[in-house]
Amino acid sequence: TIKYKKNANNKPEQSQSSSSTGGLLKSTGQLGKVMSESVEISQCVARSLLLNIIDENNTFFDDYNIHLHCPEGGIAKDGPSAGITMVTALLSLALNKSISPNIAMTGEVTLTGKILKIGGLKEKLLAAKRCKINTLLLPYDNYDDFYDDEYGIPKYLRQEFKDVHFVKNYNEVLHILFNDCLPSIKDDGTNEFDNKYNNNDSMDFGNQSPEMPKPL
């Protein structure tokens, strides 16, 4: 994912400065209809989180055009399970904060920020194992699948991962990946992030934390 502005010849160039003609999102990589819609949803969620919860003065999504490419463009891709990943990529770009390459995540994201169950969990975890991933962010509704030895994920595969987080909404992902970018703790012990989160009427993120994972 890169940000860019138009140069004097009206051609895109990668940029580190803001432009007044931003706000566009382009996606490439032979994406199917469902995945293309997921890109648009991810942009809406990332924009709302940035302005309503993280930093209302951050105008990144208005200042820059964004090109989101899914590699291996010769292979057709579809499905919504990359939603959580695309929101993370967009926020990483907007906040100028890199995410560890040892972290992998999957989950469909809704316009309200909820993370929905995905299919093909075992295949995704095998791919993560091959890439030497040690930390996972998974939908909370896949919790039982992850710990099902008979029909879900075998123990030998679960043990390949050091940390596994089960999330119900993107609010929890913010605390895991972007905690240092969230509003700081005040002297009275309250957190501006939690106040915005609990009082936000435009995005129903929920406020329940998942149960502690079972031992691997």
N, CA and C of each residue as an Amber inpcrd file, in Angstrom:
protein
   648
   0.8430000  -1.1840000   0.0000000   0.0000000   0.0000000   0.0000000
   0.8820000   1.2380000   0.0000000   0.6620000   2.1520000  -0.9290000
   1.4530000   3.3800000  -0.9760000   0.5200000   4.5820000  -1.0490000
   1.0570000   5.7380000  -0.6830000   0.3330000   6.9910000  -0.8490000
   1.0350000   7.7770000  -1.9490000   0.2810000   8.5870000  -2.6860000
   0.9050000   9.3530000  -3.7520000   0.0930000  10.5990000  -4.0450000
   0.7180000  11.5400000  -4.7380000   0.0200000  12.7370000  -5.2080000
   0.3180000  12.9010000  -6.6850000  -0.3950000  13.7770000  -7.3420000
  -0.1620000  14.0250000  -8.7610000   0.9600000  15.0540000  -8.9270000
   1.8770000  14.7910000  -9.8790000   2.9450000  15.7530000 -10.1360000
   2.5160000  16.7400000 -11.2100000   3.4610000  17.5440000 -11.6820000
   3.1290000  18.5880000 -12.6560000   2.6120000  18.0120000 -13.9640000
   2.9960000  16.7700000 -14.2750000   2.5390000  16.1270000 -15.5100000
   1.2710000  15.3120000 -15.2990000   0.6390000  15.4920000 -14.1430000
  -0.6090000  14.8000000 -13.8110000  -0.4350000  13.2860000 -13.7310000
   0.7820000  12.8430000 -13.3390000   1.0580000  11.4280000 -13.1300000
   1.3400000  11.1800000 -11.6570000   0.9370000  10.0180000 -11.1560000
   1.1410000   9.7530000  -9.7330000   2.6090000   9.5720000  -9.3840000
   3.0030000  10.0950000  -8.2480000   4.3410000   9.8680000  -7.7290000
   4.2480000   9.6540000  -6.2280000   5.0900000   8.7640000  -5.6950000
   5.0810000   8.5210000  -4.2640000   5.5260000   9.7850000  -3.5550000
   4.8600000  10.0970000  -2.4600000   5.0880000  11.3940000  -1.8360000
   5.0860000  11.2810000  -0.3260000   5.8240000  12.1880000   0.3150000
   5.8330000  12.2810000   1.7650000   5.1670000  13.5710000   2.2310000
   4.6510000  14.3540000   1.3090000   3.9820000  15.5970000   1.6680000
   2.5280000  15.5320000   1.2520000   1.7070000  16.3400000   1.9030000
   0.2730000  16.2630000   1.6610000  -0.1240000  16.9580000   0.3690000
  -1.2620000  16.5590000  -0.1550000  -1.7970000  17.1500000  -1.3750000
  -3.2700000  17.4450000  -1.1650000  -3.7470000  18.5450000  -1.7360000
  -5.1370000  18.9300000  -1.5560000  -6.0650000  18.1650000  -2.4820000
  -5.5010000  17.3200000  -3.3540000  -6.3240000  16.5860000  -4.3050000
  -6.3290000  15.1010000  -3.9880000  -6.2970000  14.7430000  -2.7090000
  -6.2540000  13.3390000  -2.3000000  -7.6490000  12.7790000  -2.0630000
  -7.6790000  11.6540000  -1.3540000  -8.9440000  11.0410000  -0.9850000
  -9.3750000   9.8800000  -1.8400000  -8.6130000   9.5420000  -2.8850000
  -8.9970000   8.4460000  -3.7620000  -8.3280000   7.1420000  -3.3190000
  -8.9860000   6.0200000  -3.5910000  -8.4360000   4.7070000  -3.2810000
  -8.5200000   3.8330000  -4.5250000  -7.3770000   3.3240000  -4.9600000
  -7.3160000   2.4330000  -6.1160000  -6.8260000   1.0710000  -5.6500000
  -7.4810000  -0.0020000  -6.1150000  -7.0600000  -1.3560000  -5.7540000
  -6.7850000  -2.1610000  -7.0170000  -5.7130000  -2.9570000  -6.9770000
  -5.3360000  -3.7980000  -8.1120000  -4.9170000  -5.1770000  -7.6030000
  -4.7670000  -6.1180000  -8.5340000  -4.3530000  -7.4640000  -8.1680000
  -5.3560000  -8.5230000  -8.5730000  -6.2090000  -8.2310000  -9.5500000
  -7.2360000  -9.1450000 -10.0410000  -8.1790000  -9.5680000  -8.9080000
  -8.7950000  -8.5670000  -8.2830000  -9.6840000  -8.8070000  -7.1550000
 -11.1080000  -9.0670000  -7.6280000 -11.7930000 -10.0190000  -6.9840000
 -13.1920000 -10.2790000  -7.2810000 -14.0870000  -9.2190000  -6.6720000
 -15.3820000  -9.3040000  -6.9320000 -16.3280000  -8.2900000  -6.4710000
 -16.3610000  -8.1920000  -4.9530000 -16.4010000  -9.3470000  -4.2760000
 -16.4920000  -9.3400000  -2.8090000 -15.2530000  -8.6970000  -2.1980000
 -14.0830000  -9.0290000  -2.7170000 -12.8540000  -8.4650000  -2.1710000
 -12.7330000  -6.9790000  -2.4910000 -13.1960000  -6.5780000  -3.6570000
 -13.1830000  -5.1550000  -4.0080000 -14.0780000  -4.3580000  -3.0670000
 -15.2340000  -4.9260000  -2.7310000 -16.1170000  -4.2720000  -1.7650000
 -15.4670000  -4.2220000  -0.3880000 -14.7210000  -5.2770000  -0.0450000
 -14.0330000  -5.3080000   1.2360000 -12.9850000  -4.2020000   1.3300000
 -12.3390000  -3.8820000   0.1990000 -11.3730000  -2.7830000   0.1740000
 -12.0740000  -1.4730000   0.5280000 -13.2340000  -1.2360000  -0.0600000
 -13.9710000  -0.0070000   0.2000000 -14.4350000   0.0630000   1.6570000
 -14.9230000  -1.0520000   2.1760000 -15.3460000  -1.0930000   3.5780000
 -14.1660000  -0.8160000   4.5020000 -13.0260000  -1.3900000   4.1820000
 -11.8360000  -1.2020000   5.0140000 -11.4170000   0.2550000   5.0560000
 -11.5270000   0.9450000   3.9310000 -11.1880000   2.3600000   3.9130000
 -12.1440000   3.1610000   4.7960000 -13.4360000   2.8370000   4.7350000
 -14.4250000   3.5350000   5.5630000 -14.1490000   3.3220000   7.0500000
 -13.8480000   2.0820000   7.4140000 -13.5790000   1.7690000   8.8210000
 -12.3000000   2.4600000   9.2850000 -11.2490000   2.3900000   8.4770000
  -9.9840000   3.0190000   8.8510000 -10.1380000   4.5280000   8.9910000
 -10.8680000   5.1470000   8.0730000 -11.0860000   6.5960000   8.1450000
 -11.8590000   6.9700000   9.4090000 -12.8970000   6.2110000   9.7160000
 -13.7100000   6.5050000  10.9000000 -12.9050000   6.3300000  12.1880000
 -12.1300000   5.2610000  12.2650000 -11.2990000   5.0350000  13.4450000
 -10.2840000   6.1510000  13.6260000  -9.6670000   6.5540000  12.5320000
  -8.6330000   7.5870000  12.6040000  -9.2090000   8.9070000  13.1050000
 -10.3370000   9.3180000  12.5450000 -10.8900000  10.6340000  12.8730000
 -11.7060000  10.6410000  14.1540000 -12.4450000   9.5720000  14.4290000
 -13.3400000   9.5580000  15.5870000 -12.6880000   9.0680000  16.8670000
 -11.6250000   8.2930000  16.7530000 -11.0510000   7.6710000  17.9470000
  -9.5690000   7.9960000  18.1300000  -8.7720000   7.8920000  17.0780000
  -7.3230000   8.0170000  17.2600000  -6.8670000   9.4800000  17.2510000
  -7.1410000  10.2010000  16.1680000  -6.6500000  11.5760000  16.0490000
  -7.5420000  12.3460000  15.0890000  -8.4230000  13.1610000  15.6390000
  -9.3810000  13.8930000  14.8060000  -8.7130000  14.9340000  13.9160000
  -7.4510000  15.2610000  14.1820000  -6.7350000  16.2590000  13.3790000
  -5.9140000  15.6330000  12.2580000  -5.9130000  14.3130000  12.1690000
  -5.1570000  13.6290000  11.1250000  -5.9720000  13.6280000   9.8340000
  -5.4710000  14.3010000   8.8190000  -6.2000000  14.4440000   7.5450000
  -5.5990000  13.5710000   6.4390000  -4.9120000  12.5120000   6.8320000
  -4.2050000  11.6730000   5.8580000  -5.1100000  11.2090000   4.7230000
  -6.2880000  10.6950000   5.0400000  -7.1490000  10.1180000   4.0080000
  -7.7530000  11.1790000   3.0950000  -7.7140000  12.4380000   3.5110000
  -8.1560000  13.5210000   2.6390000  -7.0080000  14.0910000   1.8210000
  -5.8050000  13.9760000   2.3420000  -4.6410000  14.5980000   1.6880000
  -3.9980000  13.7180000   0.6250000  -4.1540000  12.4110000   0.7540000
  -3.4260000  11.5030000  -0.1280000  -4.3520000  10.5670000  -0.8860000
  -3.9400000  10.2150000  -2.0910000  -4.5340000   9.1050000  -2.8210000
  -3.7930000   7.8360000  -2.4190000  -4.4830000   6.7060000  -2.4090000
  -3.8920000   5.4470000  -1.9530000  -4.0470000   4.3880000  -3.0400000
  -2.9790000   3.6330000  -3.2590000  -3.0010000   2.5010000  -4.1820000
  -2.7550000   1.2390000  -3.3670000  -3.7440000   0.3770000  -3.2820000
  -3.6450000  -0.8820000  -2.5500000  -3.5580000  -2.0160000  -3.5590000
  -2.4320000  -2.7310000  -3.5290000  -2.2100000  -3.8310000  -4.4750000
  -2.0450000  -5.1500000  -3.7320000  -2.7310000  -6.1890000  -4.2030000
  -2.5820000  -7.5430000  -3.6750000  -1.6530000  -8.2950000  -4.6180000
  -0.4540000  -8.6890000  -4.1560000   0.5560000  -9.2850000  -5.0390000
   0.0900000 -10.5490000  -5.7550000   0.9100000 -10.9490000  -6.7350000
   0.6080000 -12.0600000  -7.6360000  -0.6760000 -11.7580000  -8.3980000
  -0.6300000 -10.6540000  -9.1430000  -1.7900000 -10.1770000  -9.8660000
  -2.3150000 -11.1370000 -10.9160000  -1.5160000 -12.1310000 -11.2960000
  -1.9800000 -13.1030000 -12.2780000  -2.9400000 -14.1250000 -11.7080000
  -3.0910000 -14.1190000 -10.3620000  -3.9820000 -15.0730000  -9.6980000
  -5.2290000 -14.3470000  -9.2240000  -6.3930000 -14.8290000  -9.6390000
  -7.6590000 -14.2060000  -9.2240000  -7.8630000 -14.4100000  -7.7240000
  -8.3760000 -13.3900000  -7.0550000  -8.5910000 -13.4420000  -5.6120000
  -9.9870000 -12.9310000  -5.2920000 -10.6090000 -13.5280000  -4.3060000
 -11.9150000 -13.0450000  -3.8710000 -12.1600000 -13.4900000  -2.4380000
 -13.1530000 -12.8880000  -1.8100000 -13.4790000 -13.2090000  -0.4250000
 -13.2480000 -12.0130000   0.4840000 -13.9030000 -11.9980000   1.6470000
 -13.8430000 -10.8460000   2.5360000 -12.8550000 -10.9640000   3.6920000
 -12.1410000 -12.0970000   3.8090000 -11.3860000 -12.3470000   5.0400000
 -10.1260000 -11.5030000   5.1930000  -9.7560000 -10.7240000   4.1940000
  -8.5940000  -9.8340000   4.3200000  -8.9800000  -8.4690000   4.8670000
 -10.2460000  -8.2950000   5.2380000 -10.7080000  -6.9860000   5.7000000
  -9.9030000  -6.4390000   6.8630000  -9.6820000  -7.2630000   7.8980000
  -8.9350000  -6.8110000   9.0750000  -7.5190000  -6.4090000   8.6940000
  -6.9430000  -7.1150000   7.7290000  -5.5790000  -6.8290000   7.2930000
  -5.5120000  -5.5180000   6.5290000  -6.5090000  -5.2520000   5.6990000
  -6.5030000  -4.0240000   4.9140000  -6.7360000  -2.8000000   5.7940000
  -7.6020000  -2.9180000   6.7960000  -7.7800000  -1.8090000   7.7370000
  -6.4580000  -1.5170000   8.4330000  -5.7700000  -2.5820000   8.8440000
  -4.4840000  -2.4210000   9.5290000  -3.4590000  -1.7520000   8.6230000
  -3.4080000  -2.1640000   7.3600000  -2.4500000  -1.5730000   6.4200000
  -2.7260000  -0.0840000   6.2170000  -3.9970000   0.2820000   6.1090000
  -4.3510000   1.6860000   5.9040000  -4.0300000   2.5310000   7.1340000
  -4.3220000   2.0110000   8.3220000  -3.9920000   2.7520000   9.5390000
  -2.4860000   2.8420000   9.7440000  -1.7710000   1.7820000   9.3880000
  -0.3120000   1.8070000   9.4890000   0.2560000   2.9230000   8.6170000
  -0.3150000   3.0820000   7.4440000   0.1270000   4.1280000   6.5260000
  -0.2310000   5.5140000   7.0700000  -1.4560000   5.6560000   7.5560000
  -1.9230000   6.9570000   8.0450000  -1.1710000   7.4090000   9.2840000
  -0.7830000   6.4610000  10.1210000  -0.0960000   6.7860000  11.3770000
   1.4230000   6.6930000  11.2580000   1.8980000   6.2810000  10.0820000
   3.3320000   6.1160000   9.8570000   3.9420000   5.1710000  10.8890000
   3.2420000   4.0830000  11.1510000   3.6900000   3.0880000  12.1250000
   3.7400000   1.7180000  11.4450000   4.9090000   1.1190000  11.4370000
   5.0600000  -0.1870000  10.8060000   4.5560000  -1.2920000  11.7380000
   4.0820000  -2.3740000  11.1380000   3.6010000  -3.5380000  11.8750000
   4.6190000  -4.6660000  11.7190000   4.8600000  -5.3910000  12.7780000
   5.8520000  -6.4620000  12.7430000   5.5140000  -7.4780000  11.6530000
   6.5040000  -7.9070000  10.8830000   6.2580000  -8.9240000   9.8460000
   5.9890000 -10.3140000  10.4330000   6.1400000 -10.4620000  11.7530000
   5.8590000 -11.7400000  12.4050000   4.4050000 -11.8760000  12.8310000
   3.5850000 -10.8910000  12.4870000   2.1660000 -10.8950000  12.8440000
   1.3330000 -11.1770000  11.6060000   0.3740000 -12.0870000  11.7290000
  -0.5790000 -12.3590000  10.6530000  -1.9830000 -12.2670000  11.2100000
  -2.9400000 -11.9180000  10.3520000  -4.3230000 -11.7560000  10.8220000
  -5.2850000 -12.1030000   9.7020000  -6.4920000 -12.4780000  10.0940000
  -7.5380000 -12.7560000   9.1180000  -8.8860000 -12.4900000   9.7690000
  -9.8470000 -12.0470000   8.9780000 -11.1740000 -11.7680000   9.4960000
 -11.9070000 -10.7660000   8.6270000 -13.1560000 -11.0540000   8.3600000
 -13.9870000 -10.0830000   7.6420000 -14.3290000  -8.9370000   8.5800000
 -14.3080000  -7.7130000   8.0760000 -14.6520000  -6.5530000   8.8910000
 -15.9230000  -5.9190000   8.3270000 -16.8270000  -5.5190000   9.2240000
 -18.0610000  -4.8630000   8.8060000 -17.8950000  -3.3500000   8.9280000
 -18.8780000  -2.6160000   8.4430000 -18.8150000  -1.1550000   8.5330000
 -18.8320000  -0.6590000   9.9680000 -19.3050000  -1.4790000  10.8860000
 -19.3120000  -1.0970000  12.3050000 -18.0660000  -1.5780000  13.0370000
 -17.1230000  -2.1720000  12.3000000 -15.8770000  -2.5890000  12.9090000
 -15.8710000  -3.9820000  13.5010000 -16.9730000  -4.7110000  13.3900000
 -17.0000000  -6.0680000  13.9320000 -16.1610000  -7.0000000  13.0560000
 -15.5240000  -7.9760000  13.6930000 -14.7000000  -8.9590000  12.9950000
 -15.4780000 -10.2660000  12.9200000 -15.7570000 -10.7300000  11.7060000
 -16.6130000 -11.8980000  11.5130000 -15.7960000 -13.1570000  11.2330000
 -16.4110000 -14.2880000  11.4900000 -15.7980000 -15.6000000  11.3110000
 -15.3920000 -15.8260000   9.8630000 -14.2970000 -16.5600000   9.6950000
 -13.8100000 -16.8830000   8.3520000 -13.7220000 -18.3970000   8.1780000
 -13.6310000 -18.8280000   6.9330000 -13.4480000 -20.2380000   6.6280000
 -12.0120000 -20.5270000   6.2320000 -11.6910000 -21.8050000   6.0650000
 -10.3540000 -22.1800000   5.6380000  -9.2780000 -21.8520000   6.6480000
  -9.6230000 -21.9370000   7.9420000  -8.6680000 -21.5430000   8.9790000
  -7.4050000 -22.4020000   8.9460000  -7.5660000 -23.7020000   8.8040000
  -6.3960000 -24.5810000   8.8220000  -5.4320000 -24.2340000   7.6890000
  -5.9620000 -24.0110000   6.5010000  -5.1120000 -23.6730000   5.3610000
  -4.3820000 -22.3470000   5.5860000  -5.0730000 -21.4020000   6.1800000
  -4.4460000 -20.1040000   6.4640000  -3.3300000 -20.2550000   7.4950000
  -3.5310000 -21.1010000   8.5000000  -2.5110000 -21.2910000   9.5260000
  -1.3040000 -22.0480000   8.9740000  -1.5410000 -22.9760000   8.0680000
  -0.4200000 -23.6690000   7.4360000   0.4280000 -22.6780000   6.6350000
  -0.2310000 -21.7490000   5.9610000   0.5010000 -20.7160000   5.2110000
   1.2800000 -19.8210000   6.1660000   0.6640000 -19.4800000   7.3030000
   1.3570000 -18.6580000   8.2980000   2.5730000 -19.3840000   8.8520000
   2.4430000 -20.6740000   9.0720000   3.5690000 -21.4800000   9.5700000
   4.7220000 -21.4560000   8.5790000   4.4180000 -21.6000000   7.2910000
   5.4700000 -21.5870000   6.2660000   6.1950000 -20.2420000   6.2290000
   5.4840000 -19.1790000   6.5740000   6.0760000 -17.8350000   6.5790000
   6.7170000 -17.4880000   7.9190000   6.7700000 -18.4640000   8.8280000
   7.4050000 -18.2890000  10.1480000   6.7330000 -17.2020000  10.9800000
   5.4120000 -17.1320000  10.8890000   4.6240000 -16.2130000  11.7080000
   4.5480000 -16.7670000  13.1310000   4.6660000 -15.8830000  14.1390000
   4.5430000 -16.3540000  15.5220000   3.4020000 -15.7230000  16.3030000
   2.7140000 -14.7370000  15.7050000   1.6040000 -14.0690000  16.3820000
   0.4100000 -13.9970000  15.4460000  -0.7620000 -14.3740000  15.9560000
  -1.9690000 -14.4110000  15.1420000  -3.0530000 -13.5280000  15.7500000
  -3.8290000 -12.8780000  14.8830000  -5.0680000 -12.2160000  15.2630000
  -6.1850000 -12.8810000  14.4790000  -7.1100000 -13.5260000  15.1990000
  -8.1720000 -14.3050000  14.5700000  -9.5320000 -13.8420000  15.0640000
 -10.5880000 -14.0740000  14.2700000 -11.9390000 -13.7370000  14.7380000
 -12.3010000 -14.5510000  15.9820000 -12.9670000 -13.9220000  16.9230000
 -13.3650000 -14.6170000  18.1410000 -14.2830000 -15.8020000  17.8350000
 -15.0760000 -15.6820000  16.7870000 -16.0010000 -16.7610000  16.4310000
 -15.2880000 -17.9820000  15.8590000 -14.0000000 -17.8870000  15.6030000
 -13.2100000 -19.0580000  15.1940000 -12.4920000 -19.7090000  16.3800000
 -12.8070000 -19.2590000  17.5740000 -12.1530000 -19.7610000  18.7850000
 -12.3140000 -21.2750000  18.9240000 -13.5520000 -21.7540000  18.7910000
 -13.7920000 -23.1960000  18.9380000 -13.1080000 -23.9990000  17.8350000
 -13.0780000 -23.4550000  16.6160000 -12.3940000 -24.1440000  15.5180000
 -10.9080000 -24.3040000  15.8240000 -10.3250000 -23.2730000  16.3990000
  -8.8880000 -23.2840000  16.6680000  -8.5100000 -24.3700000  17.6730000
  -9.3870000 -24.5990000  18.6490000  -9.0710000 -25.5710000  19.7020000
  -9.7930000 -26.9070000  19.5310000 -10.3000000 -27.1650000  18.3480000
 -10.9610000 -28.4360000  18.0690000  -9.9470000 -29.4020000  17.4710000
  -9.4710000 -30.3410000  18.2780000  -8.4380000 -31.2750000  17.8100000
  -8.9540000 -32.2130000  16.7280000 -10.2410000 -32.5510000  16.7930000
 -10.7710000 -33.5570000  15.8820000 -11.1340000 -32.9850000  14.5200000
 -11.8460000 -31.8560000  14.5320000 -12.3180000 -31.3000000  13.2650000
 -11.7000000 -29.9290000  12.9320000 -10.9820000 -29.3590000  13.8830000
 -10.4170000 -28.0330000  13.6670000  -8.9280000 -28.0510000  13.4430000
  -8.1830000 -27.3720000  14.3120000  -6.7390000 -27.2240000  14.1630000
  -6.0120000 -28.1940000  15.0790000  -5.1890000 -29.0790000  14.5320000
  -4.4650000 -30.0430000  15.3740000  -3.4770000 -29.3440000  16.3080000
  -3.2020000 -29.9960000  17.4240000  -2.3440000 -29.4100000  18.4500000
  -0.9570000 -29.0760000  17.9280000  -0.4000000 -29.9330000  17.0580000
   0.9540000 -29.6800000  16.5650000   1.0390000 -28.3630000  15.8040000
  -0.0580000 -27.9920000  15.1240000  -0.0740000 -26.7390000  14.3770000
  -0.2870000 -25.5560000  15.3080000  -1.1550000 -25.7050000  16.2970000
  -1.3820000 -24.6190000  17.2640000  -0.0880000 -24.2410000  17.9800000
   0.7310000 -25.2290000  18.2740000   1.9440000 -24.9820000  19.0360000
   3.0020000 -24.2160000  18.2500000   2.7750000 -24.0130000  16.9740000
   3.7150000 -23.2480000  16.1650000   3.6370000 -21.7490000  16.4450000
   2.5740000 -21.3180000  17.1180000   2.3460000 -19.8820000  17.2890000
   2.4870000 -19.4850000  18.7550000   3.2740000 -18.4550000  18.9830000
   3.5740000 -18.0020000  20.3380000   2.3960000 -17.2740000  20.9720000
   1.7790000 -16.3610000  20.2450000   0.6630000 -15.5600000  20.7590000
  -0.5030000 -15.6350000  19.7880000  -1.6870000 -15.8880000  20.3300000
  -2.9090000 -15.9250000  19.5210000  -3.9500000 -15.0370000  20.1830000
  -4.4260000 -14.0330000  19.4560000  -5.4300000 -13.0990000  19.9620000
  -6.7330000 -13.3380000  19.2100000  -7.8250000 -13.5130000  19.9560000
  -9.1460000 -13.6590000  19.3470000  -9.9070000 -12.3500000  19.5560000
 -10.3130000 -11.7120000  18.4600000 -10.9040000 -10.3760000  18.5440000
 -12.3340000 -10.3740000  18.0110000 -13.1770000  -9.6040000  18.6790000
 -14.5730000  -9.4520000  18.2670000 -14.7830000  -8.2030000  17.4270000
 -13.9540000  -7.1970000  17.6320000 -14.1050000  -5.9470000  16.9080000
 -12.7540000  -5.2770000  16.7450000 -12.6830000  -4.3060000  15.8510000
 -11.3740000  -3.7180000  15.5470000 -10.8350000  -2.8850000  16.6930000
 -11.6810000  -2.4960000  17.6150000 -11.2110000  -1.7940000  18.8080000
 -10.1150000  -2.5880000  19.5070000 -10.2890000  -3.9030000  19.5930000
  -9.3000000  -4.7430000  20.2570000  -8.0020000  -4.8060000  19.4640000
  -8.1070000  -4.7510000  18.1440000  -6.9120000  -4.7360000  17.3020000
  -6.1280000  -3.4500000  17.5310000  -6.8350000  -2.3340000  17.6990000
  -6.1590000  -1.0610000  17.9900000  -5.2970000  -1.1750000  19.2310000
  -5.8230000  -1.7910000  20.2750000  -5.0710000  -1.9220000  21.5240000
  -3.8540000  -2.8300000  21.3570000  -3.9430000  -3.8110000  20.4750000
  -2.8420000  -4.7570000  20.2900000  -1.7450000  -4.1830000  19.3980000
  -2.1320000  -3.5320000  18.2960000  -1.1620000  -3.0990000  17.2890000
  -0.8210000  -1.6130000  17.3240000  -1.7680000  -0.7800000  17.7820000
  -1.5590000   0.6730000  17.7280000  -1.7250000   1.3240000  19.0910000
  -1.4230000   0.6010000  20.1490000  -1.6770000   1.1060000  21.4930000
  -0.9350000   2.4090000  21.7690000   0.2990000   2.5290000  21.2570000
   1.0730000   3.7390000  21.5140000   0.5910000   4.9290000  20.6940000
  -0.3330000   4.7100000  19.7570000  -0.8890000   5.8050000  18.9580000
  -2.2200000   6.3070000  19.5180000  -2.7630000   5.6020000  20.5140000
  -4.0530000   5.9740000  21.0720000  -3.8900000   7.1120000  22.0700000
  -4.9660000   7.8820000  22.3120000  -4.8940000   8.9690000  23.2900000
  -4.3660000   8.4680000  24.6250000  -3.5440000   9.2920000  25.2700000
  -2.8480000   8.8760000  26.4820000  -3.7690000   8.8630000  27.7000000
  -3.2980000   8.2060000  28.7650000  -4.0190000   8.1540000  30.0340000
  -3.9390000   9.5120000  30.7120000  -5.0650000   9.9990000  31.2050000
  -5.1040000  11.2920000  31.8860000  -4.7260000  11.1230000  33.3560000
  -4.5310000  12.2400000  34.0450000  -4.1330000  12.2020000  35.4540000
  -5.1710000  11.5320000  36.3310000  -6.4570000  11.6160000  35.9470000
  -7.5030000  11.0120000  36.7660000  -7.6820000   9.5260000  36.4740000
  -6.8310000   8.9870000  35.6100000  -6.8800000   7.5630000  35.3300000
  -7.7790000   7.1880000  34.1740000  -8.5230000   8.1470000  33.6250000
  -9.4050000   7.8460000  32.4990000  -8.6220000   7.9240000  31.2030000
  -9.1340000   7.2590000  30.1950000  -8.4720000   7.2040000  28.9080000
  -9.3710000   7.8370000  27.8640000  -8.8270000   8.8040000  27.1200000
  -9.6260000   9.4990000  26.1120000 -10.1390000   8.5390000  25.0490000
  -9.3190000   7.5320000  24.7310000  -9.7440000   6.5300000  23.7550000
 -10.9900000   5.8060000  24.2480000 -10.9780000   5.3460000  25.5100000
 -12.1140000   4.6130000  26.0380000 -13.3560000   5.4800000  26.1040000
 -13.1810000   6.7800000  26.4140000 -14.3340000   7.6820000  26.4490000
 -14.9520000   7.8140000  25.0750000 -14.1370000   7.9940000  24.0550000
 -14.6510000   8.1020000  22.6950000 -15.2770000   6.7980000  22.2630000
 -14.6160000   5.7260000  22.6350000 -15.0760000   4.3960000  22.2240000
 -16.4310000   4.0710000  22.8230000 -16.6100000   4.3620000  24.1180000
 -17.8480000   4.0220000  24.7960000 -18.9870000   4.9640000  24.4460000
 -18.6520000   6.1950000  24.0290000 -19.6920000   7.1810000  23.7390000
 -19.9290000   7.3770000  22.2530000 -19.2540000   6.5980000  21.4260000
 -19.3530000   6.7730000  19.9820000 -20.6430000   6.1620000  19.4550000
 -21.5170000   7.0080000  18.8920000 -22.8010000   6.5300000  18.3930000
 -22.7290000   6.0800000  16.9440000 -21.6990000   6.5100000  16.2100000
 -21.6640000   6.2390000  14.7790000 -21.1130000   4.8620000  14.4500000
 -20.3310000   4.2730000  15.3770000 -19.7520000   2.9630000  15.1170000
 -19.9560000   2.0700000  16.3310000 -20.7160000   1.0050000  16.1590000
 -21.0150000   0.0970000  17.2530000 -19.9430000  -0.9840000  17.3340000
 -18.8640000  -0.6880000  18.0730000 -17.7770000  -1.6390000  18.1630000
 -17.9860000  -2.6630000  19.2820000 -18.9000000  -2.4070000  20.2140000
 -19.0360000  -3.3220000  21.3450000 -17.9020000  -3.0940000  22.3180000
 -18.0230000  -3.6340000  23.5310000 -16.9700000  -3.4110000  24.5130000
 -16.6660000  -4.6590000  25.3300000 -16.9460000  -5.8420000  24.7740000
 -16.6550000  -7.0590000  25.4920000 -15.3120000  -7.6150000  25.0550000
 -14.5540000  -8.0960000  26.0060000 -13.2720000  -8.7150000  25.7170000
 -13.4500000 -10.2110000  25.6040000 -12.7040000 -10.8560000  24.7090000
 -12.8310000 -12.3010000  24.5610000 -12.2740000 -13.0370000  25.7690000
 -12.6630000 -14.2950000  25.9190000 -12.1360000 -15.0960000  26.9960000
 -10.6550000 -15.3520000  26.7900000  -9.9790000 -15.6870000  27.8860000
  -8.5680000 -16.0400000  27.7740000  -8.4250000 -17.3080000  26.9520000
  -7.4730000 -17.3450000  26.0260000  -7.2970000 -18.5480000  25.2170000
  -6.9320000 -19.7580000  26.0750000  -7.3220000 -20.9070000  25.6000000
  -6.9310000 -22.1480000  26.2610000  -5.4430000 -22.3960000  26.0300000
  -4.8010000 -23.1740000  26.9000000  -3.3900000 -23.5040000  26.6800000
  -3.2420000 -24.2860000  25.3870000  -2.1710000 -24.0040000  24.6610000
  -1.9010000 -24.7350000  23.4340000  -1.4670000 -26.1520000  23.7530000
